[in-house]
PDB file of C-alpha atoms in Angstrom:
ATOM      1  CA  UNK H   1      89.651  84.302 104.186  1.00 30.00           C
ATOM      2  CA  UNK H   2      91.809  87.253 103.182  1.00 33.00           C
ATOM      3  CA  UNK H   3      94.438  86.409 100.837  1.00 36.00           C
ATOM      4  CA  UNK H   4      96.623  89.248 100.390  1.00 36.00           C
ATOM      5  CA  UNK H   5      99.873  87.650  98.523  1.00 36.00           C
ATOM      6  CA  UNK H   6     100.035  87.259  95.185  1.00 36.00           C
ATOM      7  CA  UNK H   7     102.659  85.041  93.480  1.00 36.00           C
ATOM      8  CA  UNK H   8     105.145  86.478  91.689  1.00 39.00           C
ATOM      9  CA  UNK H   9     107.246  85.538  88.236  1.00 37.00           C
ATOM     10  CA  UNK H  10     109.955  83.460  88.281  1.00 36.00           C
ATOM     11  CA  UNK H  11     112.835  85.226  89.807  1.00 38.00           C
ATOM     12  CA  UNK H  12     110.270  87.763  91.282  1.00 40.00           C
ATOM     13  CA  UNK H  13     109.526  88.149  95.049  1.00 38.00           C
ATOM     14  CA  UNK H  14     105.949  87.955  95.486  1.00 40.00           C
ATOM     15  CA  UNK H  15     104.334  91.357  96.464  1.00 37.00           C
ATOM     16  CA  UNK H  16     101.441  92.348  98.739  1.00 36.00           C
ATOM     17  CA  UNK H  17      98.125  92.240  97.171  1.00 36.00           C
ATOM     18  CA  UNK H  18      94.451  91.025  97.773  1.00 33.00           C
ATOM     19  CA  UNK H  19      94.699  88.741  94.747  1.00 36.00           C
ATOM     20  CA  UNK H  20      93.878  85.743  95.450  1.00 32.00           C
ATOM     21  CA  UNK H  21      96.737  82.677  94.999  1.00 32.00           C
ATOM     22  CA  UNK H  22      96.306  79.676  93.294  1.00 33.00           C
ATOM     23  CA  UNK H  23      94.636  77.233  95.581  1.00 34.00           C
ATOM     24  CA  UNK H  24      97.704  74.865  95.190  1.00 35.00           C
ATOM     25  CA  UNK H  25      99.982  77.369  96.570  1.00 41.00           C
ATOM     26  CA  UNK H  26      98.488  78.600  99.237  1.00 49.00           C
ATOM     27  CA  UNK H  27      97.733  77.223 103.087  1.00 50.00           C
ATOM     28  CA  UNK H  28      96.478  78.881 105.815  1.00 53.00           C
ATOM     29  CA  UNK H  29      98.211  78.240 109.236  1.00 53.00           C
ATOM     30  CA  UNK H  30      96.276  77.900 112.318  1.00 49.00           C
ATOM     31  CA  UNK H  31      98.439  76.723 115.139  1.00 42.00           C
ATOM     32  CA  UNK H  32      97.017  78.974 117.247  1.00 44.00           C
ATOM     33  CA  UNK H  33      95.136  76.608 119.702  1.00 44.00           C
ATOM     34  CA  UNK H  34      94.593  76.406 123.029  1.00 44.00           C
ATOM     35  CA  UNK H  35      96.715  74.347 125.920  1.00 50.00           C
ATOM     36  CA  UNK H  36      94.181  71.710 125.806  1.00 29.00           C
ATOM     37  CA  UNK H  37      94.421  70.925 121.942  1.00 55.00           C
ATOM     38  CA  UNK H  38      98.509  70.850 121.793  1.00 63.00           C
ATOM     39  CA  UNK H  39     100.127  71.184 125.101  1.00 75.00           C
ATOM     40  CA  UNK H  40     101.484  74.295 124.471  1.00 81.00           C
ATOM     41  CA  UNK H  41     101.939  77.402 126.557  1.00 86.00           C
ATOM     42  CA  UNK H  42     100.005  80.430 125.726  1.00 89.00           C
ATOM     43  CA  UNK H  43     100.480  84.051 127.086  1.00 89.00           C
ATOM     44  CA  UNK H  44      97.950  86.066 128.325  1.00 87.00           C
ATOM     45  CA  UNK H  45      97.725  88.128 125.606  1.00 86.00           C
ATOM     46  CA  UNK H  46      96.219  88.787 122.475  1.00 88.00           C
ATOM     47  CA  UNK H  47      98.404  87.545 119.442  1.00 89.00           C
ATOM     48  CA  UNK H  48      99.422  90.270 116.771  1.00 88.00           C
ATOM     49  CA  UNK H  49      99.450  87.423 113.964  1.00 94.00           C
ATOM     50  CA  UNK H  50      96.251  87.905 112.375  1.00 94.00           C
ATOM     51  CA  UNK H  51      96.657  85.482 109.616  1.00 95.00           C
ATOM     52  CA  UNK H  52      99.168  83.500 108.419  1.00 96.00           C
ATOM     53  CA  UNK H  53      99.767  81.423 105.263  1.00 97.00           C
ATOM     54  CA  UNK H  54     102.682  78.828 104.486  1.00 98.00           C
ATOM     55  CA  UNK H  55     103.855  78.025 100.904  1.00 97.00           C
ATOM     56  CA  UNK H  56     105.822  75.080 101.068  1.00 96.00           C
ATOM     57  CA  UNK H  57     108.669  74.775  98.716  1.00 93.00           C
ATOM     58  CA  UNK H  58     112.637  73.972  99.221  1.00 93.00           C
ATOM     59  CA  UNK H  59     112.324  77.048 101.054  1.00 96.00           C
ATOM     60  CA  UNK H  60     109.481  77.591 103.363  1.00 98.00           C
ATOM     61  CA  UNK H  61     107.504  81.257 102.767  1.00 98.00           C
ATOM     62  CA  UNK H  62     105.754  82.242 105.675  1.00 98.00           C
ATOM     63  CA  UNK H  63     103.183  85.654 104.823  1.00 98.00           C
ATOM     64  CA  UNK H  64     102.144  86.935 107.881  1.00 97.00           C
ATOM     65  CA  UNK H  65      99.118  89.805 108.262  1.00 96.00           C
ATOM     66  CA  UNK H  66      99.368  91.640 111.495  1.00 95.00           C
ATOM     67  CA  UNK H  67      96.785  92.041 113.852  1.00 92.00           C
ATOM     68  CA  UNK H  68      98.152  95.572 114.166  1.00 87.00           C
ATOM     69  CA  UNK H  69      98.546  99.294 112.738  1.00 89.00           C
ATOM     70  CA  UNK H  70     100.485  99.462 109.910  1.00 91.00           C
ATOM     71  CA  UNK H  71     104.245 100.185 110.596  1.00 95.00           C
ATOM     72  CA  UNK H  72     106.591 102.761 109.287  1.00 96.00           C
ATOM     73  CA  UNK H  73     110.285 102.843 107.805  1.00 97.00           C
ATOM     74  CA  UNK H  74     111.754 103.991 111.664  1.00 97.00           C
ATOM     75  CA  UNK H  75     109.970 100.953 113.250  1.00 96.00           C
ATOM     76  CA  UNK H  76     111.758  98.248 110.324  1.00 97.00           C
ATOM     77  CA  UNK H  77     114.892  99.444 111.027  1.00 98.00           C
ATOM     78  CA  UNK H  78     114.609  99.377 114.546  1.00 97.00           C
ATOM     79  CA  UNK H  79     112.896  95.715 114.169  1.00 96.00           C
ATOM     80  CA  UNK H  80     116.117  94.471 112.197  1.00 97.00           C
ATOM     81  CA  UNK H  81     118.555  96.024 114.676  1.00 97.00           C
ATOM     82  CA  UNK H  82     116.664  93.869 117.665  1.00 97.00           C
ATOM     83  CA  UNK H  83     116.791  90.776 115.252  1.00 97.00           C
ATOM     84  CA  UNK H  84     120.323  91.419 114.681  1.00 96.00           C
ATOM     85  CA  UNK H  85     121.193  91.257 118.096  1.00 96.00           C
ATOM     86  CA  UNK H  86     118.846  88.889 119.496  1.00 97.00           C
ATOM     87  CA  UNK H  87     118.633  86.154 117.238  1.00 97.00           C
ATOM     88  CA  UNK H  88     120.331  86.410 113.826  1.00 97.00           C
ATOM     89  CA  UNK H  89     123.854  85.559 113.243  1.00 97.00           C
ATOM     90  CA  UNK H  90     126.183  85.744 110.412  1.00 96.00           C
ATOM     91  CA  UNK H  91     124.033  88.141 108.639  1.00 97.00           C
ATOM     92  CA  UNK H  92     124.610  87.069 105.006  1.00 97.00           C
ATOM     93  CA  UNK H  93     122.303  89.404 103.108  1.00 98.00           C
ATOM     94  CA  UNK H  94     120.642  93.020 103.234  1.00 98.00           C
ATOM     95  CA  UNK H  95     118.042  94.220 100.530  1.00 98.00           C
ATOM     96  CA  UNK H  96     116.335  97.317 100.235  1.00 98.00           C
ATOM     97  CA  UNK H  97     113.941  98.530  97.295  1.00 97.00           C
ATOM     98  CA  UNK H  98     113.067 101.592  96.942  1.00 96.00           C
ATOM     99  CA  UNK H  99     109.281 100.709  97.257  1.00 93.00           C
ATOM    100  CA  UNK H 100     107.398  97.779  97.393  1.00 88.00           C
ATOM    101  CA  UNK H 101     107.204  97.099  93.900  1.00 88.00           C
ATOM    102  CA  UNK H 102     110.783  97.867  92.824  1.00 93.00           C
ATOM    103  CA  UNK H 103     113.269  95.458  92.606  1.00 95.00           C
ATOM    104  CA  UNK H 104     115.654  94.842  95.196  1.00 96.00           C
ATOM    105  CA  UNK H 105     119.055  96.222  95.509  1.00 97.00           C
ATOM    106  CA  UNK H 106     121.656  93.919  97.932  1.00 98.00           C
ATOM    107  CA  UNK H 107     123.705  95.847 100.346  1.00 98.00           C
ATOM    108  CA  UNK H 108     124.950  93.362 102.025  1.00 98.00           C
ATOM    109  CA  UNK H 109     128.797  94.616 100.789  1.00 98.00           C
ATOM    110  CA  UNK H 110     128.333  98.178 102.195  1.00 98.00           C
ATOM    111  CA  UNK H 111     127.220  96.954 105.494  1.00 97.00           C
ATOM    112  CA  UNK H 112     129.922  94.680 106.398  1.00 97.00           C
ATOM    113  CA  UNK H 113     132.481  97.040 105.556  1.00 97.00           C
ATOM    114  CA  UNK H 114     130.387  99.871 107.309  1.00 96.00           C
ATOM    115  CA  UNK H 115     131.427  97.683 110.510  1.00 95.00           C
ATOM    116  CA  UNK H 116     127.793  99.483 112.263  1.00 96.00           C
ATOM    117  CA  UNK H 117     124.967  98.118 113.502  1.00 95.00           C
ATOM    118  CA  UNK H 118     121.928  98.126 111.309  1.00 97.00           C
ATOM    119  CA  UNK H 119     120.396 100.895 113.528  1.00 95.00           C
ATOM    120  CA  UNK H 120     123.522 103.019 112.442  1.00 96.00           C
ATOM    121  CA  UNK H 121     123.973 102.155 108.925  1.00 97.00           C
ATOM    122  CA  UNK H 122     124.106 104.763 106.938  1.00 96.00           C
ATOM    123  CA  UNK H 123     121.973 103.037 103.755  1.00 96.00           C
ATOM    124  CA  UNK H 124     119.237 102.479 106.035  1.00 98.00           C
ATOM    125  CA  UNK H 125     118.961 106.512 107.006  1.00 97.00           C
ATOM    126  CA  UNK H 126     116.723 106.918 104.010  1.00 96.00           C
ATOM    127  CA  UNK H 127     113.169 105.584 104.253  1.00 97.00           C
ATOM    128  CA  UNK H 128     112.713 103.185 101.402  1.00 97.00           C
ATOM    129  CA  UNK H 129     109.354 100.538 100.600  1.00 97.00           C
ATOM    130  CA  UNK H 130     111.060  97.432 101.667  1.00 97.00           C
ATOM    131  CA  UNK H 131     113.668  95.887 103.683  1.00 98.00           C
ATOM    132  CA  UNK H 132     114.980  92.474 104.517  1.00 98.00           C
ATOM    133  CA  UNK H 133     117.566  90.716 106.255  1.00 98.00           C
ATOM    134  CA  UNK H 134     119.340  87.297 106.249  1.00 98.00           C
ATOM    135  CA  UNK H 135     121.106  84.992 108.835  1.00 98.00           C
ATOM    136  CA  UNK H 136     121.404  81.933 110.874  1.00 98.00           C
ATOM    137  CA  UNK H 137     118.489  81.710 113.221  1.00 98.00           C
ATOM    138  CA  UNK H 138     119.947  80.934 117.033  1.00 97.00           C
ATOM    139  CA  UNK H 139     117.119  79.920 118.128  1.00 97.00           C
ATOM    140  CA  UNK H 140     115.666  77.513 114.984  1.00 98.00           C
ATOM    141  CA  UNK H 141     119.448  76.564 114.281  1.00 98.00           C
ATOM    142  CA  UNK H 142     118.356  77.462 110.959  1.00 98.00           C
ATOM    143  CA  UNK H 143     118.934  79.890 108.319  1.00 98.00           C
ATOM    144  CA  UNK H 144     115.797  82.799 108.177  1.00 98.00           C
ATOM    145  CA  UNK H 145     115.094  85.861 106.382  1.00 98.00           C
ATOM    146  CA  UNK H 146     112.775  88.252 107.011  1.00 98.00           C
ATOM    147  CA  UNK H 147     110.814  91.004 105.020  1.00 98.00           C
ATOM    148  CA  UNK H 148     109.334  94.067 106.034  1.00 97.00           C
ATOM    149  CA  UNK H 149     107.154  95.955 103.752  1.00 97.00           C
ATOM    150  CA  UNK H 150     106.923 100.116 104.848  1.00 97.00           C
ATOM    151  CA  UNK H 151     104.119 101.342 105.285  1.00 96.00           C
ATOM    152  CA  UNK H 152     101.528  98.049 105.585  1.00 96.00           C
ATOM    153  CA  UNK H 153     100.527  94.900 107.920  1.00 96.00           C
ATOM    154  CA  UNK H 154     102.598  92.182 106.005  1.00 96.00           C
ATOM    155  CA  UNK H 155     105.437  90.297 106.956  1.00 97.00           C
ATOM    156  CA  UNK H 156     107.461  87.707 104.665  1.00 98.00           C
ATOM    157  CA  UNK H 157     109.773  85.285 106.720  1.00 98.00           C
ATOM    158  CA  UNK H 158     111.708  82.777 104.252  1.00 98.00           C
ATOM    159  CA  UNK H 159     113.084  79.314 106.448  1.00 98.00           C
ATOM    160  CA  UNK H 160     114.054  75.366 105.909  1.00 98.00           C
ATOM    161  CA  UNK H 161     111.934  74.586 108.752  1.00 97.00           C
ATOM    162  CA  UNK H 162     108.347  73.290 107.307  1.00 97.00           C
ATOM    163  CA  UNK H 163     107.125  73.614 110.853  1.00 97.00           C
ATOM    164  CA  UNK H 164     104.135  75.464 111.173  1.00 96.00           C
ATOM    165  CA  UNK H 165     103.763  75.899 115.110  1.00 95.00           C
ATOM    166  CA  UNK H 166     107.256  76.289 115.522  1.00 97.00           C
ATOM    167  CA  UNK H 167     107.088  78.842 113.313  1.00 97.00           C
ATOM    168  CA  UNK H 168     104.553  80.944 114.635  1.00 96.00           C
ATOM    169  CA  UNK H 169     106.238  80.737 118.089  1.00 96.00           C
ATOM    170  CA  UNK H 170     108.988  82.160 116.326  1.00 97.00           C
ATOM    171  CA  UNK H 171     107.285  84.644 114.996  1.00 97.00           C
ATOM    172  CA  UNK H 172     105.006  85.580 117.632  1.00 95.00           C
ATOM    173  CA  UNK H 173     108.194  86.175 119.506  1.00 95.00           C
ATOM    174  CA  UNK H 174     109.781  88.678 116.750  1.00 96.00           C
ATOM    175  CA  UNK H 175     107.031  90.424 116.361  1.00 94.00           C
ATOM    176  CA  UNK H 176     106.831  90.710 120.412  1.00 92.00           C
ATOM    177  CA  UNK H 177     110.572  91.055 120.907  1.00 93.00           C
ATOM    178  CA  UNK H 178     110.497  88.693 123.551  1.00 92.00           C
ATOM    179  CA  UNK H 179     113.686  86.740 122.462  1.00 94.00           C
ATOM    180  CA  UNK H 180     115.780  85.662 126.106  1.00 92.00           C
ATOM    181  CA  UNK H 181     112.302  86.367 128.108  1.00 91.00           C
ATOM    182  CA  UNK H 182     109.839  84.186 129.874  1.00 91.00           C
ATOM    183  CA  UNK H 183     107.651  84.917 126.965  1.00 89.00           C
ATOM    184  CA  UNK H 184     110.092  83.807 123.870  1.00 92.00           C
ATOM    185  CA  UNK H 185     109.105  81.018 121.378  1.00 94.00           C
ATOM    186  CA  UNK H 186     105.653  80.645 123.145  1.00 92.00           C
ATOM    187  CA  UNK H 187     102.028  81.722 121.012  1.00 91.00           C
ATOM    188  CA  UNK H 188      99.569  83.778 122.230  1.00 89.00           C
ATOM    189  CA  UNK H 189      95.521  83.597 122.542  1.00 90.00           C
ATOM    190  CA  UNK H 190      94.131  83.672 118.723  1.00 88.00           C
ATOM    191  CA  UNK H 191      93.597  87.920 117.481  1.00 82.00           C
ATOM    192  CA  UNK H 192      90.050  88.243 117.013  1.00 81.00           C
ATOM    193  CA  UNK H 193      88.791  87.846 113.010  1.00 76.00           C
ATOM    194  CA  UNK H 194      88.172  90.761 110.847  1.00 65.00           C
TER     195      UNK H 194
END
């Protein structure tokens, strides 16, 4: 299996690498079945989760590689301003870093009183290595933050909910954008191994 996470210091947020974790820490996710196995509704498609791990802890890490290109700074930004109008509410924090390695720099202040969208604030204009965003999940009733990393295949998304299938509904359907469709919070045929 390809373990690209590595886990970071104390304080730290882990970082993209093809370390491997400590075996302790680490759990692949597979709830990627079929309808026969759970009961559950898949879409004729393909899914763009490649692999997923889940650290459990009080908060739930989710690492997600995607079964996809690589995206850029314009597509994050874009991503975030769908998220922040189709599922997260009471966004209640903002990081950038000015790559992936830096540490992160909350902006949460500046956007509030920027009174913008995300796709219009002005911090954002500037292509930086990471970005993430914080709120209250409408659709998992739960608090969730998400981190995109510029330039790469990795997704972090940070919940309560120790929930594994739930969870990759969830994020089949950001990664889709199929949030108020006929598609949301449903998974997708298993993306073929590397």
């Amino acid at each position: 299996m390809f373990n690209f996470f590595k886990k970071g210091k104390k304080g730290e947020t882990s970082q993209p690498t093809e370390d491997k974790l400590p075996k302790e820490s680490k759990e692949p996710v597979s709830a990627q079945g079929n309808e026969a196995e759970n009961g559950e509704e898949i879409i004729d498609d393909i899914s763009y989760i490649q692999e997923m791990q889940h650290i459990r802890g009080t908060w739930h890490q989710y690492d997600v590689l995607l079964a996809a290109r690589g995206y850029g700074w314009d597509t994050i930004v874009e991503w975030a301003a769908y998220m922040e109008e189709a599922d997260l509410d009471d966004i209640s924090t903002m990081t950038v870093a000015e790559t992936v390695n830096m540490p992160e720099t909350e902006i949460i202040d500046e956007y509030r009183n920027a009174k913008v969208s995300i796709e219009k604030f002005d911090k954002l204009a500037t292509e930086r290595g990471r970005l993430s965003i914080g709120g209250l999940s409408r659709v998992l009733k739960a608090p969730v933050k998400i981190v995109w990393f510029n330039q790469t295949r990795v997704l972090k998304f940070f919940t309560v909910i120790d929930d594994d299938l739930l969870m990759t509904k969830y994020i089949e359907t950001v990664i889709r954008r199929t949030f108020n469709t006929v598609d949301a919070m449903k998974l997708a045929k298993p993306a073929p191994k590397e």
